[in-house]
Short mmCIF file of N, CA and C in Angstrom, two decimals:
data_model
loop_
_atom_site.label_atom_id
_atom_site.label_comp_id
_atom_site.label_asym_id
_atom_site.label_seq_id
_atom_site.Cartn_x
_atom_site.Cartn_y
_atom_site.Cartn_z
N UNK A 421 -40.63 2.82 41.15
CA UNK A 421 -41.15 3.81 40.24
C UNK A 421 -41.32 5.13 40.98
N UNK A 422 -40.81 6.20 40.39
CA UNK A 422 -40.91 7.52 41.01
C UNK A 422 -42.23 8.17 40.62
N UNK A 423 -42.83 8.82 41.58
CA UNK A 423 -44.07 9.54 41.33
C UNK A 423 -43.77 11.03 41.47
N UNK A 424 -44.07 11.78 40.41
CA UNK A 424 -43.85 13.22 40.42
C UNK A 424 -45.19 13.93 40.52
N UNK A 425 -45.21 15.04 41.20
CA UNK A 425 -46.40 15.87 41.15
C UNK A 425 -46.51 16.38 39.72
N UNK A 426 -47.66 16.88 39.36
CA UNK A 426 -47.83 17.39 37.99
C UNK A 426 -46.79 18.45 37.69
N UNK A 427 -46.53 19.33 38.63
CA UNK A 427 -45.52 20.36 38.44
C UNK A 427 -44.14 19.71 38.29
N UNK A 428 -43.82 18.73 39.13
CA UNK A 428 -42.54 18.04 39.05
C UNK A 428 -42.38 17.31 37.74
N UNK A 429 -43.47 16.64 37.29
CA UNK A 429 -43.42 15.92 36.03
C UNK A 429 -43.19 16.88 34.87
N UNK A 430 -43.89 18.02 34.89
CA UNK A 430 -43.72 19.02 33.83
C UNK A 430 -42.30 19.56 33.83
N UNK A 431 -41.75 19.78 35.02
CA UNK A 431 -40.39 20.30 35.14
C UNK A 431 -39.38 19.31 34.56
N UNK A 432 -39.55 18.03 34.89
CA UNK A 432 -38.65 17.00 34.37
C UNK A 432 -38.79 16.90 32.85
N UNK A 433 -40.01 17.00 32.35
CA UNK A 433 -40.23 16.95 30.91
C UNK A 433 -39.55 18.12 30.21
N UNK A 434 -39.67 19.32 30.76
CA UNK A 434 -39.02 20.50 30.18
C UNK A 434 -37.50 20.37 30.25
N UNK A 435 -37.01 19.81 31.34
CA UNK A 435 -35.57 19.60 31.48
C UNK A 435 -35.06 18.61 30.44
N UNK A 436 -35.81 17.54 30.20
CA UNK A 436 -35.43 16.57 29.16
C UNK A 436 -35.34 17.24 27.80
N UNK A 437 -36.32 18.10 27.48
CA UNK A 437 -36.31 18.82 26.22
C UNK A 437 -35.09 19.73 26.12
N UNK A 438 -34.76 20.38 27.23
CA UNK A 438 -33.63 21.32 27.23
C UNK A 438 -32.31 20.56 27.04
N UNK A 439 -32.18 19.41 27.69
CA UNK A 439 -30.97 18.60 27.53
C UNK A 439 -30.85 18.09 26.09
N UNK A 440 -31.98 17.67 25.50
CA UNK A 440 -31.97 17.22 24.11
C UNK A 440 -31.54 18.36 23.19
N UNK A 441 -32.06 19.59 23.44
CA UNK A 441 -31.68 20.76 22.66
C UNK A 441 -30.18 21.03 22.80
N UNK A 442 -29.65 20.95 24.02
CA UNK A 442 -28.22 21.17 24.25
C UNK A 442 -27.39 20.16 23.47
N UNK A 443 -27.82 18.90 23.42
CA UNK A 443 -27.09 17.87 22.67
C UNK A 443 -27.14 18.15 21.17
N UNK A 444 -28.28 18.64 20.67
CA UNK A 444 -28.40 18.99 19.25
C UNK A 444 -27.48 20.16 18.91
N UNK A 445 -27.42 21.16 19.80
CA UNK A 445 -26.54 22.31 19.58
C UNK A 445 -25.07 21.86 19.59
N UNK A 446 -24.73 20.98 20.55
CA UNK A 446 -23.35 20.47 20.62
C UNK A 446 -22.99 19.74 19.33
N UNK A 447 -23.92 18.97 18.78
CA UNK A 447 -23.66 18.26 17.51
C UNK A 447 -23.45 19.25 16.37
N UNK A 448 -24.18 20.36 16.40
CA UNK A 448 -24.08 21.39 15.35
C UNK A 448 -22.69 22.02 15.32
N UNK A 449 -22.08 22.22 16.48
CA UNK A 449 -20.79 22.91 16.56
C UNK A 449 -19.61 21.94 16.69
N UNK A 450 -19.84 20.67 16.38
CA UNK A 450 -18.76 19.69 16.45
C UNK A 450 -18.71 18.90 15.15
N UNK A 451 -18.10 17.75 15.21
CA UNK A 451 -18.07 16.88 14.04
C UNK A 451 -19.33 16.01 14.01
N UNK A 452 -20.36 16.46 14.68
CA UNK A 452 -21.64 15.75 14.65
C UNK A 452 -21.89 14.83 15.83
N UNK A 453 -21.01 14.86 16.82
CA UNK A 453 -21.28 13.96 17.94
C UNK A 453 -20.80 14.54 19.27
N UNK A 454 -21.56 14.20 20.28
CA UNK A 454 -21.21 14.53 21.65
C UNK A 454 -20.24 13.46 22.11
N UNK A 455 -19.13 13.87 22.74
CA UNK A 455 -18.12 12.88 23.16
C UNK A 455 -18.22 12.52 24.63
N UNK A 456 -18.91 13.34 25.41
CA UNK A 456 -19.01 13.07 26.84
C UNK A 456 -19.88 14.10 27.52
N UNK A 457 -19.78 14.11 28.85
CA UNK A 457 -20.62 14.98 29.65
C UNK A 457 -19.84 15.48 30.86
N UNK A 458 -20.28 16.62 31.39
CA UNK A 458 -19.70 17.10 32.64
C UNK A 458 -19.98 16.02 33.68
N UNK A 459 -18.99 15.71 34.49
CA UNK A 459 -19.06 14.60 35.44
C UNK A 459 -20.21 14.73 36.42
N UNK A 460 -20.84 13.60 36.70
CA UNK A 460 -21.85 13.52 37.75
C UNK A 460 -21.20 13.13 39.07
N UNK A 461 -19.97 12.64 39.02
CA UNK A 461 -19.30 12.11 40.20
C UNK A 461 -18.56 13.20 40.97
N UNK A 462 -17.97 14.14 40.24
CA UNK A 462 -17.22 15.22 40.89
C UNK A 462 -18.04 16.50 40.85
N UNK A 463 -18.12 17.22 41.97
CA UNK A 463 -18.90 18.46 41.98
C UNK A 463 -18.32 19.49 41.01
N UNK A 464 -19.19 20.31 40.46
CA UNK A 464 -18.77 21.39 39.57
C UNK A 464 -18.68 22.65 40.41
N UNK A 465 -17.47 23.18 40.56
CA UNK A 465 -17.27 24.40 41.33
C UNK A 465 -16.59 25.43 40.45
N UNK A 466 -17.20 26.61 40.39
CA UNK A 466 -16.63 27.70 39.62
C UNK A 466 -16.56 28.91 40.54
N UNK A 467 -15.39 29.50 40.62
CA UNK A 467 -15.21 30.67 41.48
C UNK A 467 -13.88 31.32 41.19
N UNK A 468 -13.49 32.23 42.07
CA UNK A 468 -12.22 32.95 41.88
C UNK A 468 -11.04 32.00 41.80
N UNK A 469 -11.01 31.01 42.69
CA UNK A 469 -9.86 30.10 42.71
C UNK A 469 -10.16 28.76 42.06
N UNK A 470 -11.42 28.56 41.64
CA UNK A 470 -11.79 27.29 41.04
C UNK A 470 -12.47 27.53 39.70
N UNK A 471 -12.02 26.85 38.69
CA UNK A 471 -12.61 27.01 37.38
C UNK A 471 -12.44 25.79 36.52
N UNK A 472 -11.78 24.76 37.05
CA UNK A 472 -11.59 23.52 36.31
C UNK A 472 -12.75 22.58 36.60
N UNK A 473 -13.25 21.95 35.56
CA UNK A 473 -14.34 21.01 35.74
C UNK A 473 -13.92 19.66 35.17
N UNK A 474 -14.51 18.60 35.72
CA UNK A 474 -14.22 17.24 35.27
C UNK A 474 -15.23 16.84 34.19
N UNK A 475 -14.70 16.29 33.13
CA UNK A 475 -15.52 15.79 32.03
C UNK A 475 -15.27 14.30 31.91
N UNK A 476 -16.35 13.54 31.82
CA UNK A 476 -16.21 12.09 31.65
C UNK A 476 -16.55 11.72 30.22
N UNK A 477 -15.61 11.03 29.60
CA UNK A 477 -15.83 10.51 28.26
C UNK A 477 -15.98 8.99 28.41
N UNK A 478 -17.18 8.46 28.17
CA UNK A 478 -17.39 7.02 28.33
C UNK A 478 -16.37 6.23 27.51
N UNK A 479 -16.02 5.05 28.00
CA UNK A 479 -14.98 4.28 27.35
C UNK A 479 -15.26 4.05 25.87
N UNK A 480 -16.51 3.74 25.50
CA UNK A 480 -16.81 3.48 24.09
C UNK A 480 -16.53 4.70 23.22
N UNK A 481 -16.87 5.91 23.71
CA UNK A 481 -16.59 7.13 22.95
C UNK A 481 -15.08 7.40 22.91
N UNK A 482 -14.39 7.14 24.02
CA UNK A 482 -12.94 7.30 24.09
C UNK A 482 -12.26 6.37 23.08
N UNK A 483 -12.70 5.12 23.07
CA UNK A 483 -12.13 4.12 22.16
C UNK A 483 -12.40 4.49 20.70
N UNK A 484 -13.67 4.86 20.39
CA UNK A 484 -14.02 5.27 19.02
C UNK A 484 -13.21 6.48 18.58
N UNK A 485 -13.03 7.42 19.49
CA UNK A 485 -12.24 8.62 19.18
C UNK A 485 -10.80 8.26 18.87
N UNK A 486 -10.23 7.37 19.67
CA UNK A 486 -8.84 6.95 19.46
C UNK A 486 -8.69 6.27 18.10
N UNK A 487 -9.64 5.41 17.74
CA UNK A 487 -9.60 4.72 16.45
C UNK A 487 -9.73 5.73 15.30
N UNK A 488 -10.55 6.79 15.51
CA UNK A 488 -10.77 7.81 14.47
C UNK A 488 -9.64 8.83 14.44
N UNK A 489 -8.65 8.70 15.32
CA UNK A 489 -7.53 9.63 15.33
C UNK A 489 -7.79 10.92 16.09
N UNK A 490 -8.88 10.95 16.85
CA UNK A 490 -9.20 12.14 17.65
C UNK A 490 -8.47 12.02 18.97
N UNK A 491 -7.69 13.04 19.28
CA UNK A 491 -6.90 13.02 20.52
C UNK A 491 -7.41 14.08 21.47
N UNK A 492 -7.02 13.97 22.71
CA UNK A 492 -7.39 14.93 23.75
C UNK A 492 -6.12 15.45 24.40
N UNK A 493 -5.32 16.24 23.65
CA UNK A 493 -4.03 16.70 24.16
C UNK A 493 -4.18 17.80 25.21
N UNK A 494 -3.18 17.92 26.08
CA UNK A 494 -3.16 19.04 27.00
C UNK A 494 -3.17 20.32 26.17
N UNK A 495 -3.99 21.27 26.55
CA UNK A 495 -4.12 22.51 25.80
C UNK A 495 -5.18 22.44 24.71
N UNK A 496 -5.70 21.24 24.42
CA UNK A 496 -6.74 21.11 23.40
C UNK A 496 -8.03 21.79 23.85
N UNK A 497 -8.83 22.20 22.89
CA UNK A 497 -10.07 22.92 23.19
C UNK A 497 -11.27 21.98 23.24
N UNK A 498 -12.18 22.28 24.15
CA UNK A 498 -13.39 21.50 24.37
C UNK A 498 -14.57 22.46 24.38
N UNK A 499 -15.67 22.06 23.75
CA UNK A 499 -16.90 22.84 23.78
C UNK A 499 -17.89 22.21 24.75
N UNK A 500 -18.67 23.06 25.40
CA UNK A 500 -19.68 22.60 26.36
C UNK A 500 -20.94 23.43 26.12
N UNK A 501 -22.10 22.79 26.21
CA UNK A 501 -23.36 23.52 26.14
C UNK A 501 -24.11 23.28 27.44
N UNK A 502 -24.38 24.36 28.18
CA UNK A 502 -25.13 24.28 29.43
C UNK A 502 -26.62 24.27 29.08
N UNK A 503 -27.33 23.18 29.40
CA UNK A 503 -28.74 23.09 29.00
C UNK A 503 -29.67 24.00 29.78
N UNK A 504 -29.34 24.36 31.00
CA UNK A 504 -30.22 25.19 31.81
C UNK A 504 -30.19 26.64 31.32
N UNK A 505 -29.00 27.20 31.20
CA UNK A 505 -28.86 28.61 30.82
C UNK A 505 -28.72 28.82 29.31
N UNK A 506 -28.66 27.74 28.55
CA UNK A 506 -28.36 27.78 27.11
C UNK A 506 -27.15 28.67 26.86
N UNK A 507 -26.05 28.26 27.45
CA UNK A 507 -24.79 28.98 27.31
C UNK A 507 -23.77 28.06 26.64
N UNK A 508 -23.04 28.61 25.68
CA UNK A 508 -21.94 27.91 25.04
C UNK A 508 -20.66 28.26 25.80
N UNK A 509 -19.86 27.26 26.09
CA UNK A 509 -18.64 27.46 26.86
C UNK A 509 -17.47 26.85 26.10
N UNK A 510 -16.33 27.54 26.13
CA UNK A 510 -15.10 27.01 25.55
C UNK A 510 -14.14 26.75 26.68
N UNK A 511 -13.55 25.56 26.69
CA UNK A 511 -12.59 25.19 27.72
C UNK A 511 -11.31 24.65 27.12
N UNK A 512 -10.29 24.59 27.96
CA UNK A 512 -8.98 24.10 27.55
C UNK A 512 -8.60 22.94 28.46
N UNK A 513 -8.17 21.83 27.87
CA UNK A 513 -7.78 20.65 28.64
C UNK A 513 -6.50 20.95 29.42
N UNK A 514 -6.55 20.78 30.74
CA UNK A 514 -5.38 21.02 31.57
C UNK A 514 -4.85 19.75 32.23
N UNK A 515 -5.65 18.69 32.21
CA UNK A 515 -5.23 17.44 32.85
C UNK A 515 -6.14 16.32 32.34
N UNK A 516 -5.63 15.11 32.36
CA UNK A 516 -6.47 13.97 32.02
C UNK A 516 -6.15 12.83 32.98
N UNK A 517 -7.12 11.92 33.11
CA UNK A 517 -6.93 10.80 34.03
C UNK A 517 -7.60 9.55 33.47
N UNK A 518 -6.86 8.46 33.51
CA UNK A 518 -7.41 7.13 33.21
C UNK A 518 -7.17 6.28 34.45
N UNK A 519 -8.13 5.46 34.80
CA UNK A 519 -7.98 4.61 35.96
C UNK A 519 -8.64 3.26 35.71
N UNK A 520 -7.98 2.23 36.18
CA UNK A 520 -8.52 0.88 36.18
C UNK A 520 -9.66 0.84 37.20
N UNK A 521 -10.59 -0.07 37.03
CA UNK A 521 -11.74 -0.18 37.93
C UNK A 521 -11.30 -0.40 39.39
N UNK A 522 -10.20 -1.12 39.59
CA UNK A 522 -9.72 -1.34 40.96
C UNK A 522 -9.26 -0.03 41.59
N UNK A 523 -8.65 0.81 40.81
CA UNK A 523 -8.22 2.11 41.31
C UNK A 523 -9.42 2.97 41.67
N UNK A 524 -10.44 2.95 40.83
CA UNK A 524 -11.65 3.73 41.09
C UNK A 524 -12.35 3.23 42.35
N UNK A 525 -12.42 1.91 42.50
CA UNK A 525 -13.09 1.31 43.66
C UNK A 525 -12.20 1.30 44.90
N UNK A 526 -10.95 1.68 44.74
CA UNK A 526 -9.97 1.69 45.83
C UNK A 526 -9.81 0.31 46.47
N UNK A 527 -9.72 -0.70 45.59
CA UNK A 527 -9.54 -2.08 46.04
C UNK A 527 -8.07 -2.44 45.92
N UNK A 528 -7.44 -2.80 47.04
CA UNK A 528 -6.03 -3.20 46.97
C UNK A 528 -5.90 -4.60 46.36
N UNK A 529 -4.78 -4.83 45.68
CA UNK A 529 -4.52 -6.17 45.13
C UNK A 529 -3.22 -6.68 45.72
N UNK A 530 -3.20 -7.96 45.99
CA UNK A 530 -1.99 -8.58 46.53
C UNK A 530 -1.06 -9.01 45.42
N UNK A 531 -1.65 -9.46 44.33
CA UNK A 531 -0.83 -9.83 43.17
C UNK A 531 -1.47 -9.23 41.93
N UNK A 532 -0.65 -8.66 41.08
CA UNK A 532 -1.21 -8.07 39.85
C UNK A 532 -1.81 -9.14 38.95
N UNK A 533 -3.03 -8.91 38.51
CA UNK A 533 -3.72 -9.80 37.59
C UNK A 533 -4.15 -8.98 36.39
N UNK A 534 -3.90 -9.52 35.23
CA UNK A 534 -4.28 -8.83 34.01
C UNK A 534 -5.76 -9.07 33.74
N UNK A 535 -6.51 -7.98 33.55
CA UNK A 535 -7.94 -8.09 33.25
C UNK A 535 -8.32 -6.89 32.39
N UNK A 536 -8.44 -7.10 31.09
CA UNK A 536 -8.70 -5.98 30.19
C UNK A 536 -10.07 -5.36 30.43
N UNK A 537 -11.02 -6.10 30.96
CA UNK A 537 -12.34 -5.53 31.21
C UNK A 537 -12.28 -4.44 32.28
N UNK A 538 -11.25 -4.46 33.10
CA UNK A 538 -11.09 -3.44 34.13
C UNK A 538 -10.70 -2.08 33.53
N UNK A 539 -10.36 -2.07 32.23
CA UNK A 539 -10.03 -0.82 31.54
C UNK A 539 -11.25 -0.11 30.97
N UNK A 540 -12.42 -0.72 31.08
CA UNK A 540 -13.64 -0.15 30.50
C UNK A 540 -14.19 0.97 31.39
N UNK A 541 -13.34 1.92 31.68
CA UNK A 541 -13.69 3.05 32.54
C UNK A 541 -13.57 4.34 31.73
N UNK A 542 -14.24 5.39 32.17
CA UNK A 542 -14.19 6.62 31.37
C UNK A 542 -12.83 7.32 31.43
N UNK A 543 -12.56 8.06 30.36
CA UNK A 543 -11.45 9.00 30.35
C UNK A 543 -11.98 10.24 31.06
N UNK A 544 -11.24 10.76 32.03
CA UNK A 544 -11.65 11.97 32.73
C UNK A 544 -10.70 13.09 32.30
N UNK A 545 -11.29 14.15 31.77
CA UNK A 545 -10.53 15.34 31.38
C UNK A 545 -10.85 16.45 32.37
N UNK A 546 -9.82 17.18 32.77
CA UNK A 546 -10.04 18.36 33.60
C UNK A 546 -9.85 19.56 32.68
N UNK A 547 -10.85 20.41 32.65
CA UNK A 547 -10.90 21.50 31.70
C UNK A 547 -10.99 22.84 32.43
N UNK A 548 -10.13 23.76 32.01
CA UNK A 548 -10.19 25.14 32.49
C UNK A 548 -11.17 25.87 31.59
N UNK A 549 -12.18 26.48 32.19
CA UNK A 549 -13.17 27.21 31.42
C UNK A 549 -12.59 28.55 31.00
N UNK A 550 -12.74 28.89 29.71
CA UNK A 550 -12.13 30.11 29.18
C UNK A 550 -13.18 31.19 28.96
N UNK A 551 -14.11 30.95 28.04
CA UNK A 551 -15.11 31.95 27.70
C UNK A 551 -16.48 31.32 27.59
N UNK A 552 -17.50 32.18 27.55
CA UNK A 552 -18.86 31.72 27.36
C UNK A 552 -19.63 32.73 26.53
N UNK A 553 -20.75 32.27 25.96
CA UNK A 553 -21.59 33.11 25.11
C UNK A 553 -23.01 32.53 25.16
N UNK A 554 -24.00 33.38 25.22
CA UNK A 554 -25.40 32.91 25.23
C UNK A 554 -25.77 32.33 23.87
N UNK A 555 -26.72 31.41 23.91
CA UNK A 555 -27.28 30.79 22.72
C UNK A 555 -28.77 31.09 22.65
N UNK A 556 -29.33 31.16 21.45
CA UNK A 556 -30.78 31.24 21.35
C UNK A 556 -31.34 29.83 21.17
N UNK A 557 -32.65 29.72 21.07
CA UNK A 557 -33.31 28.41 20.95
C UNK A 557 -32.94 27.67 19.66
N UNK A 558 -32.45 28.42 18.65
CA UNK A 558 -32.02 27.80 17.40
C UNK A 558 -30.56 27.37 17.45
N UNK A 559 -29.90 27.60 18.58
CA UNK A 559 -28.52 27.19 18.74
C UNK A 559 -27.52 28.17 18.18
N UNK A 560 -27.95 29.40 17.89
CA UNK A 560 -27.04 30.41 17.37
C UNK A 560 -26.36 31.13 18.52
N UNK A 561 -25.07 31.41 18.35
CA UNK A 561 -24.31 32.16 19.34
C UNK A 561 -24.71 33.63 19.22
N UNK A 562 -25.42 34.17 20.20
CA UNK A 562 -25.99 35.50 20.08
C UNK A 562 -25.51 36.50 21.12
N UNK A 563 -24.97 36.04 22.18
CA UNK A 563 -24.59 36.95 23.25
C UNK A 563 -23.19 37.48 23.10
N UNK A 564 -22.82 38.30 24.07
CA UNK A 564 -21.47 38.84 24.13
C UNK A 564 -20.54 37.76 24.70
N UNK A 565 -19.37 37.63 24.11
CA UNK A 565 -18.38 36.68 24.63
C UNK A 565 -17.75 37.30 25.87
N UNK A 566 -17.73 36.51 26.95
CA UNK A 566 -17.16 37.00 28.21
C UNK A 566 -16.48 35.84 28.93
N UNK A 567 -15.70 36.14 29.97
CA UNK A 567 -15.06 35.04 30.71
C UNK A 567 -16.11 34.09 31.27
N UNK A 568 -15.79 32.80 31.27
CA UNK A 568 -16.73 31.77 31.73
C UNK A 568 -16.89 31.83 33.24
N UNK A 569 -18.10 32.14 33.69
CA UNK A 569 -18.40 32.18 35.12
C UNK A 569 -19.82 31.73 35.44
N UNK A 570 -20.60 31.32 34.41
CA UNK A 570 -21.96 30.85 34.63
C UNK A 570 -21.91 29.48 35.29
N UNK A 571 -22.76 29.23 36.31
CA UNK A 571 -22.79 27.88 36.91
C UNK A 571 -23.00 26.83 35.82
N UNK A 572 -22.28 25.75 35.92
CA UNK A 572 -22.31 24.70 34.90
C UNK A 572 -23.01 23.48 35.47
N UNK A 573 -23.84 22.87 34.67
CA UNK A 573 -24.63 21.72 35.11
C UNK A 573 -23.91 20.40 34.88
N UNK A 574 -23.94 19.51 35.88
CA UNK A 574 -23.48 18.14 35.63
C UNK A 574 -24.32 17.58 34.47
N UNK A 575 -23.73 16.74 33.67
CA UNK A 575 -24.35 16.11 32.51
C UNK A 575 -24.49 17.03 31.31
N UNK A 576 -23.93 18.26 31.37
CA UNK A 576 -23.93 19.12 30.18
C UNK A 576 -23.13 18.43 29.09
N UNK A 577 -23.62 18.44 27.83
CA UNK A 577 -22.89 17.77 26.76
C UNK A 577 -21.57 18.46 26.42
N UNK A 578 -20.60 17.63 26.06
CA UNK A 578 -19.24 18.08 25.74
C UNK A 578 -18.89 17.59 24.34
N UNK A 579 -18.13 18.40 23.60
CA UNK A 579 -17.78 18.05 22.23
C UNK A 579 -16.46 18.69 21.83
N UNK A 580 -15.89 18.18 20.72
CA UNK A 580 -14.71 18.80 20.11
C UNK A 580 -15.25 19.90 19.20
N UNK A 581 -14.95 21.18 19.50
CA UNK A 581 -15.56 22.27 18.75
C UNK A 581 -14.99 22.45 17.34
N UNK A 582 -15.86 22.92 16.44
CA UNK A 582 -15.43 23.22 15.07
C UNK A 582 -14.84 24.63 15.01
N UNK A 583 -14.20 25.02 13.90
CA UNK A 583 -13.57 26.34 13.81
C UNK A 583 -14.54 27.52 14.02
N UNK A 584 -15.79 27.39 13.60
CA UNK A 584 -16.77 28.47 13.79
C UNK A 584 -16.97 28.75 15.28
N UNK A 585 -17.13 27.69 16.05
CA UNK A 585 -17.34 27.80 17.49
C UNK A 585 -16.12 28.42 18.16
N UNK A 586 -14.94 27.94 17.80
CA UNK A 586 -13.69 28.45 18.38
C UNK A 586 -13.51 29.92 18.04
N UNK A 587 -13.73 30.27 16.78
CA UNK A 587 -13.57 31.66 16.33
C UNK A 587 -14.48 32.59 17.12
N UNK A 588 -15.74 32.21 17.27
CA UNK A 588 -16.71 33.06 17.99
C UNK A 588 -16.34 33.16 19.47
N UNK A 589 -16.02 32.04 20.10
CA UNK A 589 -15.78 32.07 21.54
C UNK A 589 -14.40 32.60 21.93
N UNK A 590 -13.49 32.71 20.96
CA UNK A 590 -12.21 33.38 21.23
C UNK A 590 -12.24 34.82 20.72
N UNK A 591 -13.40 35.22 20.18
CA UNK A 591 -13.58 36.58 19.68
C UNK A 591 -12.55 36.94 18.60
N UNK A 592 -12.25 35.97 17.74
CA UNK A 592 -11.29 36.20 16.66
C UNK A 592 -11.99 36.87 15.49
N UNK A 593 -11.32 37.79 14.80
CA UNK A 593 -11.95 38.45 13.65
C UNK A 593 -12.14 37.46 12.50
N UNK A 594 -13.22 37.65 11.75
CA UNK A 594 -13.49 36.78 10.60
C UNK A 594 -12.69 37.20 9.38
N UNK A 595 -12.34 38.48 9.30
CA UNK A 595 -11.56 38.98 8.17
C UNK A 595 -10.34 39.70 8.70
N UNK A 596 -9.35 39.81 7.87
CA UNK A 596 -8.14 40.51 8.26
C UNK A 596 -6.93 39.92 7.58
N UNK A 597 -5.77 40.33 8.03
CA UNK A 597 -4.52 39.89 7.45
C UNK A 597 -4.03 38.66 8.21
N UNK A 598 -3.70 37.61 7.47
CA UNK A 598 -3.12 36.42 8.10
C UNK A 598 -1.70 36.74 8.53
N UNK A 599 -1.40 36.50 9.79
CA UNK A 599 -0.04 36.75 10.27
C UNK A 599 0.59 35.47 10.81
N UNK A 600 -0.09 34.36 10.67
CA UNK A 600 0.45 33.10 11.15
C UNK A 600 -0.66 32.08 11.29
N UNK A 601 -0.36 31.02 12.01
CA UNK A 601 -1.32 29.95 12.27
C UNK A 601 -1.51 29.82 13.76
N UNK A 602 -2.73 29.45 14.18
CA UNK A 602 -3.04 29.28 15.58
C UNK A 602 -2.78 27.83 15.97
N UNK A 603 -1.89 27.63 16.93
CA UNK A 603 -1.58 26.30 17.45
C UNK A 603 -1.98 26.23 18.90
N UNK A 604 -2.59 25.12 19.29
CA UNK A 604 -2.95 24.91 20.68
C UNK A 604 -2.71 23.45 20.99
N UNK A 605 -1.93 23.21 22.02
CA UNK A 605 -1.62 21.83 22.36
C UNK A 605 -0.80 21.13 21.28
N UNK A 606 -0.03 21.90 20.50
CA UNK A 606 0.80 21.31 19.45
C UNK A 606 0.06 20.95 18.18
N UNK A 607 -1.23 21.34 18.09
CA UNK A 607 -2.04 21.01 16.93
C UNK A 607 -2.50 22.30 16.28
N UNK A 608 -2.38 22.39 14.96
CA UNK A 608 -2.84 23.57 14.25
C UNK A 608 -4.36 23.57 14.20
N UNK A 609 -4.96 24.70 14.54
CA UNK A 609 -6.43 24.80 14.51
C UNK A 609 -6.90 25.28 13.16
#
């Protein structure tokens, strides 16, 4: 059992509230569910030459998404809510990885053995961060849209963004003349 000082306990309590708020905001700008989180296993580095982050989608969410017809194509858009800074981030999938448990554990095998339970590992998406925008406590996008450079927290909730979120974070006009359709990753948005 961990013992926190009163200040430490209060800090953890406030952090829990902030993470819960970030998950509620993510649900608001998606189809109602968080699909994963920024990886706890791989460090999050953002800089001039680094801007891709690893997202882990637990196997059950990955499986449910596949059954529901939700795909994670290269070029697809991902929404992220940073619970510390209350920042909304839009990212683009640049790579994905699936690995058997033996691969993750780096265990060599002498003979291949079929074991479906070894597939119960997360889908890892690598996402290039595109833009960010501040959020208020009610989850409204209120800040100026700018290139994504705010430090990102491991365990930040991740979701498939709805058109409102995409429109705001790509700074697209709400009114105007239609001149075509927006396609990303081969899918019409």
